[in-house]
Coordinates of N, CA, C and O in Angstrom, one line a residue:
M23 N 0.8 -1.2 0.0 CA 0.0 0.0 0.0 C 0.9 1.2 0.0 O 1.9 1.3 0.7
K24 N 0.5 2.2 -0.8 CA 1.2 3.5 -0.9 C 0.6 4.5 0.1 O -0.6 4.4 0.3
I25 N 1.5 5.4 0.5 CA 0.9 6.5 1.4 C -0.2 7.3 0.7 O -1.2 7.6 1.4
S26 N 0.0 7.5 -0.5 CA -1.1 8.2 -1.3 C -2.4 7.6 -1.2 O -3.5 8.2 -1.4
E27 N -2.5 6.3 -1.0 CA -3.7 5.5 -0.9 C -4.4 5.6 0.5 O -5.6 5.2 0.6
L28 N -3.7 6.1 1.5 CA -4.3 6.2 2.8 C -5.5 7.0 2.9 O -6.4 6.7 3.7
K29 N -5.5 8.1 2.2 CA -6.7 9.0 2.2 C -8.0 8.2 1.9 O -9.1 8.6 2.3
N30 N -7.9 7.2 1.1 CA -9.0 6.4 0.7 C -9.7 5.6 1.9 O -10.8 5.1 1.8
H31 N -8.9 5.6 3.0 CA -9.4 4.9 4.2 C -9.9 5.8 5.3 O -10.2 5.4 6.4
I32 N -10.0 7.1 5.0 CA -10.5 8.1 5.9 C -11.9 8.6 5.4 O -12.0 9.0 4.3
R33 N -12.8 8.5 6.3 CA -14.2 8.8 5.9 C -14.5 10.3 6.4 O -14.1 10.7 7.5
D34 N -15.2 11.0 5.5 CA -15.6 12.4 5.8 C -17.0 12.3 6.4 O -17.9 11.6 5.8
I35 N -17.2 13.0 7.5 CA -18.5 13.1 8.2 C -18.9 14.6 8.1 O -18.3 15.4 8.9
P36 N -19.8 14.9 7.3 CA -20.2 16.4 7.2 C -21.0 16.8 8.4 O -21.7 16.0 9.0
N37 N -20.8 18.1 8.8 CA -21.5 18.7 9.8 C -21.4 18.1 11.2 O -22.3 18.0 12.0
F38 N -20.2 17.6 11.5 CA -19.8 17.0 12.8 C -18.5 17.6 13.2 O -17.6 17.6 12.4
P39 N -18.4 18.1 14.4 CA -19.3 18.1 15.5 C -20.4 19.2 15.4 O -21.3 19.3 16.3
K40 N -20.2 20.1 14.5 CA -21.2 21.2 14.3 C -21.3 21.5 12.8 O -20.5 21.1 12.0
E41 N -22.3 22.3 12.5 CA -22.6 22.7 11.1 C -21.4 23.3 10.5 O -20.7 24.1 11.1
G42 N -21.1 22.9 9.2 CA -20.0 23.5 8.5 C -18.7 22.8 8.6 O -17.8 23.1 7.8
I43 N -18.6 21.9 9.5 CA -17.3 21.1 9.8 C -17.4 19.8 9.0 O -18.4 19.1 9.0
I44 N -16.3 19.4 8.4 CA -16.2 18.1 7.8 C -15.2 17.3 8.6 O -14.0 17.6 8.6
F45 N -15.7 16.4 9.4 CA -14.9 15.6 10.4 C -14.1 14.5 9.6 O -14.7 13.8 8.8
K46 N -12.9 14.4 9.8 CA -12.0 13.3 9.2 C -12.1 12.1 10.2 O -11.4 12.2 11.2
D47 N -12.8 11.1 9.9 CA -13.0 10.0 10.7 C -11.9 8.9 10.4 O -11.9 8.3 9.3
I48 N -11.0 8.8 11.3 CA -9.9 7.8 11.1 C -10.2 6.4 11.5 O -9.4 5.5 11.3
S49 N -11.4 6.2 12.1 CA -11.8 4.8 12.5 C -11.8 3.8 11.4 O -11.5 2.7 11.5
T50 N -12.1 4.4 10.2 CA -12.1 3.5 9.0 C -10.7 3.1 8.6 O -10.5 2.1 8.0
L51 N -9.7 4.0 8.8 CA -8.3 3.6 8.6 C -7.8 2.6 9.6 O -7.1 1.7 9.3
L52 N -8.2 2.9 10.9 CA -7.7 2.0 12.0 C -8.2 0.6 11.8 O -7.4 -0.4 12.2
K53 N -9.3 0.4 11.3 CA -9.8 -1.0 11.1 C -9.2 -1.7 9.9 O -9.4 -2.9 9.8
H54 N -8.5 -1.0 9.1 CA -7.9 -1.6 7.9 C -6.4 -1.9 8.3 O -5.6 -1.0 8.4
P55 N -6.1 -3.2 8.5 CA -4.7 -3.6 9.0 C -3.6 -3.0 8.2 O -2.6 -2.4 8.8
K56 N -3.6 -3.0 6.9 CA -2.5 -2.6 6.1 C -2.4 -1.0 6.1 O -1.3 -0.5 6.1
A57 N -3.5 -0.3 6.1 CA -3.5 1.1 6.2 C -3.0 1.6 7.6 O -2.2 2.5 7.6
F58 N -3.4 1.0 8.6 CA -2.9 1.3 10.0 C -1.4 1.0 10.0 O -0.6 1.9 10.5
Q59 N -1.0 -0.1 9.6 CA 0.4 -0.5 9.6 C 1.2 0.5 8.8 O 2.3 1.0 9.2
K60 N 0.8 0.9 7.6 CA 1.5 1.8 6.7 C 1.6 3.2 7.4 O 2.7 3.8 7.3
S61 N 0.6 3.6 8.1 CA 0.6 4.9 8.8 C 1.7 4.9 9.9 O 2.5 5.8 10.0
V62 N 1.7 3.9 10.7 CA 2.6 3.8 11.8 C 4.0 3.6 11.3 O 5.0 4.3 11.8
D63 N 4.2 2.8 10.3 CA 5.5 2.6 9.7 C 6.1 3.9 9.1 O 7.3 4.2 9.2
A64 N 5.2 4.7 8.5 CA 5.7 6.0 7.9 C 6.2 6.9 8.9 O 7.3 7.6 8.8
I65 N 5.5 7.0 10.0 CA 6.0 7.9 11.1 C 7.2 7.4 11.7 O 8.2 8.1 12.0
A66 N 7.3 6.1 12.0 CA 8.4 5.4 12.6 C 9.7 5.6 11.8 O 10.7 6.0 12.3
A67 N 9.6 5.5 10.5 CA 10.7 5.6 9.6 C 11.2 7.1 9.6 O 12.4 7.3 9.5
T68 N 10.3 8.0 9.7 CA 10.7 9.4 9.8 C 11.6 9.8 11.0 O 12.5 10.6 11.0
F69 N 11.3 9.1 12.1 CA 11.9 9.5 13.4 C 12.9 8.4 13.9 O 13.4 8.6 15.0
K70 N 13.1 7.3 13.2 CA 13.9 6.2 13.7 C 15.3 6.7 14.1 O 15.9 6.3 15.1
A71 N 15.9 7.5 13.2 CA 17.3 8.0 13.5 C 17.4 9.0 14.6 O 18.5 9.4 15.0
K72 N 16.3 9.5 15.1 CA 16.3 10.5 16.2 C 16.5 9.9 17.6 O 16.5 10.7 18.6
K73 N 16.6 8.6 17.7 CA 16.9 8.0 19.0 C 15.9 8.4 20.0 O 16.2 8.8 21.1
V74 N 14.6 8.2 19.7 CA 13.5 8.6 20.6 C 13.5 7.6 21.8 O 13.5 6.4 21.7
K75 N 13.5 8.2 23.0 CA 13.4 7.5 24.2 C 12.0 7.3 24.7 O 11.7 6.2 25.3
Y76 N 11.1 8.3 24.5 CA 9.7 8.3 24.9 C 8.9 8.9 23.8 O 9.2 9.9 23.2
V77 N 7.7 8.2 23.6 CA 6.7 8.8 22.8 C 5.6 9.3 23.7 O 5.1 8.5 24.5
V78 N 5.2 10.5 23.5 CA 4.1 11.1 24.3 C 2.9 11.2 23.4 O 2.9 11.8 22.3
G79 N 1.8 10.5 23.8 CA 0.6 10.5 23.1 C -0.5 11.4 23.7 O -0.6 11.4 25.0
V80 N -1.2 12.1 22.9 CA -2.2 13.1 23.4 C -3.5 12.4 23.4 O -4.0 11.8 22.4
E81 N -4.2 12.5 24.5 CA -5.6 11.9 24.7 C -6.5 12.4 23.6 O -6.5 13.6 23.3
A82 N -7.3 11.6 23.0 CA -7.4 10.2 23.1 C -6.8 9.4 21.9 O -6.1 8.4 22.1
R83 N -7.0 9.9 20.7 CA -6.6 9.1 19.6 C -5.1 9.1 19.4 O -4.5 8.3 18.8
G84 N -4.4 10.1 20.1 CA -2.9 10.1 20.1 C -2.4 8.9 20.8 O -1.2 8.4 20.6
F85 N -3.2 8.3 21.7 CA -2.8 7.0 22.4 C -2.6 5.9 21.4 O -1.7 5.1 21.5
I86 N -3.5 5.8 20.4 CA -3.5 4.7 19.5 C -2.2 4.7 18.7 O -1.5 3.7 18.6
F87 N -1.9 5.9 18.1 CA -0.6 5.9 17.3 C 0.6 6.0 18.2 O 1.6 5.4 17.8
G88 N 0.5 6.7 19.3 CA 1.6 6.8 20.2 C 2.1 5.5 20.7 O 3.3 5.2 20.7
A89 N 1.2 4.7 21.2 CA 1.6 3.4 21.7 C 2.2 2.5 20.6 O 3.2 1.8 20.9
A90 N 1.6 2.5 19.5 CA 2.1 1.7 18.4 C 3.5 2.2 18.0 O 4.4 1.3 17.7
L91 N 3.7 3.5 17.9 CA 5.0 4.0 17.6 C 6.1 3.7 18.6 O 7.2 3.4 18.3
A92 N 5.7 3.8 19.9 CA 6.6 3.5 21.0 C 7.1 2.1 20.8 O 8.3 1.8 20.9
Y93 N 6.2 1.1 20.6 CA 6.6 -0.2 20.3 C 7.5 -0.4 19.2 O 8.6 -1.0 19.2
K94 N 7.2 0.3 18.1 CA 8.0 0.2 16.8 C 9.4 0.8 17.0 O 10.3 0.3 16.4
L95 N 9.4 1.9 17.8 CA 10.7 2.6 18.0 C 11.5 2.0 19.2 O 12.6 2.5 19.5
G96 N 10.9 1.1 19.9 CA 11.6 0.6 21.1 C 11.7 1.6 22.2 O 12.7 1.7 23.0
A97 N 10.7 2.5 22.3 CA 10.6 3.6 23.3 C 9.5 3.3 24.3 O 8.7 2.5 24.1
G98 N 9.6 4.1 25.4 CA 8.5 4.1 26.3 C 7.3 4.9 25.8 O 7.5 5.8 25.0
F99 N 6.1 4.7 26.4 CA 5.0 5.5 26.0 C 4.5 6.3 27.2 O 4.3 5.7 28.3
I100 N 4.2 7.5 27.0 CA 3.7 8.4 28.1 C 2.4 9.1 27.6 O 2.4 9.8 26.6
P101 N 1.3 8.9 28.4 CA 0.1 9.5 28.0 C 0.0 10.9 28.6 O 0.4 11.2 29.8
V102 N -0.5 11.8 27.8 CA -0.9 13.2 28.3 C -2.5 13.1 28.3 O -3.1 12.9 27.3
R103 N -3.0 13.3 29.5 CA -4.5 13.1 29.7 C -5.2 14.4 30.1 O -4.6 15.4 30.5
K104 N -6.5 14.3 30.0 CA -7.3 15.4 30.4 C -7.3 15.5 32.0 O -7.0 14.5 32.6
K105 N -7.6 16.6 32.5 CA -7.5 16.9 33.9 C -8.3 15.9 34.7 O -9.4 15.5 34.4
G106 N -7.6 15.4 35.8 CA -8.3 14.5 36.7 C -8.2 13.0 36.4 O -8.8 12.2 37.1
K107 N -7.6 12.6 35.3 CA -7.5 11.2 34.8 C -6.3 10.5 35.3 O -6.2 9.3 35.2
L108 N -5.2 11.2 35.7 CA -4.0 10.5 36.1 C -4.0 10.4 37.6 O -4.3 11.3 38.3
P109 N -3.5 9.2 38.1 CA -3.6 9.0 39.6 C -2.5 9.5 40.4 O -2.7 9.6 41.7
Y110 N -1.4 10.0 39.9 CA -0.3 10.4 40.7 C -0.2 12.0 40.6 O -1.0 12.6 39.8
R111 N 0.8 12.6 41.2 CA 1.0 14.0 41.1 C 1.3 14.4 39.7 O 2.0 13.7 39.0
T112 N 0.7 15.5 39.3 CA 0.8 15.9 37.9 C 1.3 17.4 37.7 O 1.3 18.2 38.7
Q113 N 1.8 17.7 36.5 CA 2.0 19.0 36.0 C 0.9 19.2 35.0 O 0.5 18.3 34.3
S114 N 0.4 20.5 34.9 CA -0.8 20.7 34.0 C -0.5 22.0 33.2 O 0.3 22.8 33.5
V115 N -1.3 22.0 32.1 CA -1.3 23.2 31.3 C -2.8 23.4 30.8 O -3.5 22.5 30.5
T116 N -3.2 24.7 31.0 CA -4.6 25.1 30.5 C -4.4 25.9 29.3 O -3.5 26.8 29.2
Y117 N -5.2 25.6 28.3 CA -5.1 26.3 27.0 C -6.4 26.6 26.4 O -7.5 26.0 26.8
Q118 N -6.4 27.5 25.4 CA -7.6 28.0 24.8 C -8.0 27.0 23.6 O -7.2 26.7 22.8
L119 N -9.3 26.7 23.6 CA -9.9 25.9 22.5 C -10.7 26.9 21.7 O -11.0 28.0 22.1
E120 N -11.2 26.5 20.5 CA -12.1 27.3 19.7 C -13.3 27.6 20.5 O -14.0 28.7 20.3
Y121 N -13.7 26.7 21.4 CA -15.0 26.9 22.0 C -14.9 26.9 23.6 O -15.9 26.6 24.3
G122 N -13.7 27.2 24.1 CA -13.6 27.3 25.5 C -12.1 27.0 26.0 O -11.2 27.2 25.2
M123 N -12.0 26.5 27.2 CA -10.7 26.2 27.7 C -10.6 24.7 28.0 O -11.6 24.0 28.2
D124 N -9.4 24.1 28.1 CA -9.2 22.8 28.4 C -7.9 22.7 29.2 O -7.0 23.6 29.1
T125 N -7.7 21.6 30.0 CA -6.5 21.4 30.7 C -6.0 20.0 30.5 O -6.8 19.0 30.4
L126 N -4.7 19.8 30.2 CA -4.0 18.6 30.0 C -3.0 18.4 31.2 O -2.4 19.3 31.7
E127 N -2.8 17.1 31.5 CA -1.8 16.8 32.6 C -0.9 15.6 32.2 O -1.2 14.8 31.4
I128 N 0.2 15.6 32.9 CA 1.2 14.6 32.7 C 1.7 14.3 34.1 O 1.8 15.2 35.0
H129 N 2.1 13.1 34.4 CA 2.7 12.8 35.7 C 4.0 13.6 35.9 O 4.8 13.6 34.9
E130 N 4.2 14.1 37.0 CA 5.4 15.0 37.2 C 6.7 14.2 37.1 O 7.7 14.9 36.8
D131 N 6.7 12.9 37.3 CA 7.9 12.1 37.1 C 7.9 11.2 35.9 O 8.6 10.3 35.8
A132 N 7.0 11.6 34.9 CA 6.8 10.8 33.7 C 8.1 10.6 32.9 O 8.4 9.5 32.4
I133 N 8.9 11.6 32.7 CA 10.0 11.6 31.8 C 11.2 12.1 32.4 O 11.2 13.3 32.9
P134 N 12.3 11.4 32.5 CA 13.6 11.9 33.0 C 14.1 13.1 32.2 O 13.9 13.1 31.0
A135 N 14.7 14.0 32.9 CA 15.3 15.2 32.3 C 16.2 14.8 31.1 O 16.9 13.8 31.2
N136 N 16.2 15.6 30.1 CA 17.1 15.5 28.9 C 16.7 14.3 28.0 O 17.5 14.0 27.1
S137 N 15.6 13.6 28.3 CA 15.2 12.5 27.4 C 14.7 13.0 26.1 O 14.2 14.1 25.9
R138 N 14.9 12.2 25.0 CA 14.5 12.5 23.7 C 13.1 12.0 23.5 O 12.8 10.9 23.6
V139 N 12.2 13.0 23.1 CA 10.7 12.7 23.1 C 10.1 13.1 21.8 O 10.5 14.1 21.1
L140 N 9.2 12.2 21.3 CA 8.4 12.4 20.1 C 7.0 12.6 20.6 O 6.5 11.8 21.4
V141 N 6.3 13.7 20.2 CA 4.9 13.9 20.5 C 4.1 13.5 19.4 O 4.3 13.8 18.2
V142 N 3.0 12.7 19.7 CA 2.1 12.2 18.6 C 0.7 12.4 18.9 O 0.2 12.3 20.1
D143 N -0.1 12.9 17.9 CA -1.5 13.0 18.0 C -2.1 12.5 16.6 O -1.3 12.4 15.6
D144 N -3.3 12.3 16.5 CA -3.9 11.8 15.3 C -4.1 12.9 14.3 O -3.9 12.6 13.1
L145 N -4.3 14.1 14.7 CA -4.7 15.2 13.7 C -4.1 16.5 14.1 O -4.3 16.9 15.3
L146 N -3.6 17.3 13.2 CA -3.1 18.6 13.4 C -4.2 19.5 12.8 O -4.3 19.5 11.5
A147 N -4.9 20.3 13.6 CA -5.8 21.3 13.0 C -5.3 22.7 13.3 O -4.4 23.1 12.6
T148 N -5.7 23.4 14.4 CA -5.2 24.7 14.7 C -3.9 24.7 15.4 O -3.3 25.7 15.5
G149 N -3.5 23.6 16.0 CA -2.2 23.4 16.7 C -2.3 23.8 18.1 O -1.3 23.6 18.8
G150 N -3.4 24.2 18.6 CA -3.5 24.6 20.0 C -3.2 23.5 21.0 O -2.5 23.7 22.0
T151 N -3.8 22.4 20.8 CA -3.6 21.3 21.8 C -2.1 20.8 21.8 O -1.6 20.7 22.9
V152 N -1.5 20.6 20.7 CA -0.2 20.1 20.6 C 0.8 21.2 21.1 O 1.8 20.9 21.8
R153 N 0.5 22.5 20.9 CA 1.3 23.5 21.4 C 1.3 23.5 22.9 O 2.3 23.6 23.6
A154 N 0.1 23.3 23.5 CA 0.0 23.1 25.0 C 0.8 22.0 25.5 O 1.5 22.1 26.5
V155 N 0.8 20.8 24.8 CA 1.5 19.7 25.2 C 3.0 20.0 25.1 O 3.8 19.6 26.1
V156 N 3.5 20.6 24.1 CA 4.9 21.0 24.0 C 5.3 21.9 25.1 O 6.3 21.7 25.7
D157 N 4.5 22.9 25.4 CA 4.8 23.8 26.6 C 4.8 23.0 27.9 O 5.6 23.3 28.7
L158 N 3.9 22.1 28.0 CA 3.9 21.2 29.2 C 5.2 20.4 29.4 O 5.8 20.3 30.4
L159 N 5.6 19.9 28.2 CA 6.8 19.1 28.3 C 8.1 19.9 28.5 O 9.1 19.4 29.1
K160 N 8.1 21.1 28.1 CA 9.2 22.0 28.4 C 9.4 22.1 29.9 O 10.5 22.2 30.4
G161 N 8.3 22.0 30.7 CA 8.4 22.0 32.2 C 9.0 20.7 32.7 O 9.5 20.6 33.8
Q162 N 9.1 19.7 31.9 CA 9.7 18.4 32.2 C 11.2 18.4 31.8 O 11.9 17.4 32.0
N163 N 11.7 19.5 31.2 CA 13.1 19.6 30.8 C 13.5 18.5 29.9 O 14.5 17.8 30.1
V164 N 12.8 18.3 28.8 CA 13.1 17.2 27.8 C 13.5 17.8 26.5 O 13.3 19.0 26.2
K165 N 14.1 17.0 25.6 CA 14.4 17.4 24.2 C 13.3 16.8 23.3 O 13.2 15.6 23.1
I166 N 12.5 17.7 22.7 CA 11.4 17.3 21.8 C 12.1 17.2 20.4 O 12.5 18.2 19.9
V167 N 12.1 15.9 19.9 CA 12.8 15.7 18.6 C 11.8 15.8 17.5 O 12.3 15.9 16.3
G168 N 10.5 15.9 17.7 CA 9.6 16.1 16.7 C 8.2 15.9 17.2 O 7.9 15.5 18.3
V169 N 7.2 16.3 16.3 CA 5.8 16.2 16.5 C 5.3 15.5 15.3 O 5.6 15.9 14.1
A170 N 4.4 14.4 15.5 CA 3.9 13.6 14.3 C 2.4 13.5 14.4 O 1.8 13.4 15.5
F171 N 1.8 13.4 13.2 CA 0.4 13.3 13.1 C 0.0 12.4 12.0 O 0.8 12.3 11.0
L172 N -1.1 11.7 12.1 CA -1.6 10.9 10.9 C -2.1 11.9 9.9 O -1.8 11.8 8.7
V173 N -2.9 12.9 10.3 CA -3.6 13.8 9.4 C -3.2 15.3 9.8 O -3.2 15.6 10.9
E174 N -3.0 16.1 8.7 CA -2.9 17.5 8.9 C -3.9 18.3 8.1 O -3.9 18.0 6.8
L175 N -4.6 19.2 8.7 CA -5.5 20.0 7.9 C -4.7 21.3 7.7 O -4.8 22.3 8.5
E176 N -4.0 21.4 6.6 CA -3.1 22.5 6.3 C -3.8 23.8 6.2 O -3.2 24.8 6.6
F177 N -5.0 23.9 5.8 CA -5.8 25.2 5.7 C -6.0 25.8 7.0 O -6.3 27.0 7.1
L178 N -5.9 25.1 8.1 CA -6.0 25.7 9.5 C -4.7 26.2 10.0 O -4.7 26.8 11.1
K179 N -3.6 26.0 9.3 CA -2.3 26.5 9.6 C -1.8 26.2 11.0 O -1.1 27.0 11.7
G180 N -2.0 25.0 11.5 CA -1.6 24.6 12.8 C 0.0 24.6 12.9 O 0.5 24.8 14.0
K181 N 0.7 24.4 11.8 CA 2.1 24.4 11.8 C 2.7 25.7 12.3 O 3.8 25.7 12.9
E182 N 2.0 26.7 12.1 CA 2.5 28.1 12.6 C 2.7 28.1 14.1 O 3.6 28.9 14.5
K183 N 2.0 27.4 14.8 CA 2.1 27.3 16.3 C 3.3 26.4 16.7 O 3.6 26.4 17.9
L184 N 3.8 25.7 15.8 CA 4.9 24.7 16.1 C 6.1 24.9 15.3 O 6.9 24.0 15.0
K185 N 6.4 26.1 14.9 CA 7.5 26.5 14.0 C 8.9 26.0 14.6 O 9.8 25.8 13.8
D186 N 8.9 26.0 15.9 CA 10.2 25.6 16.5 C 10.5 24.1 16.6 O 11.5 23.7 17.1
L187 N 9.7 23.3 15.9 CA 9.8 21.9 16.0 C 9.7 21.2 14.6 O 9.0 21.7 13.8
P188 N 10.4 20.1 14.5 CA 10.2 19.3 13.3 C 8.8 18.7 13.3 O 8.4 18.1 14.3
I189 N 8.1 18.8 12.2 CA 6.7 18.3 12.1 C 6.6 17.3 11.0 O 7.1 17.6 9.9
Y190 N 5.9 16.2 11.2 CA 5.6 15.3 10.2 C 4.2 14.9 10.2 O 3.7 14.5 11.3
S191 N 3.5 14.9 9.1 CA 2.2 14.4 9.0 C 2.1 13.4 7.8 O 2.7 13.7 6.7
V192 N 1.5 12.3 8.0 CA 1.4 11.3 6.9 C 0.5 11.7 5.8 O 0.8 11.6 4.6
I193 N -0.7 12.3 6.1 CA -1.7 12.7 5.2 C -2.0 14.2 5.4 O -2.2 14.7 6.5
Q194 N -2.1 14.9 4.2 CA -2.4 16.3 4.3 C -3.7 16.6 3.5 O -3.9 16.1 2.5
Y195 N -4.5 17.5 4.1 CA -5.7 18.0 3.4 C -5.6 19.5 3.3 O -5.1 20.2 4.2

């Protein structure tokens, strides 16, 4: 399977979650073994030489790709969760969404200082969530070697919030 064929496995859902939005449903790609494998392999190949020690996955769909990538890269997996979901002491970041505020947390001892980290989420839209995660990780004193996504909605210009980092997306719209 070619990377160019992966778009064929993503379903458009019009007017979700609200009128005028076309939601990119990746569940149809996830259920297709070769498409899912090709997606993970493409990201892993891009970051293999970066000697990633930990993959940080953003709740919730970032967990799917993050865990698979951690396995593929021989790295640990670290979840960044919504407020109140982690059982131990946390560091948090609150950030602006298009429709309000949200807070993400990481265990305060999740990543040893100076570790090489790859941040992974399923989709890059406006970049606000991943920017918040990057800012949160800076408090952990780590080296972020890149940020990776399955899908990038280029017209929303999320890359502009991440100019200081290497960014890779498998599929662009």
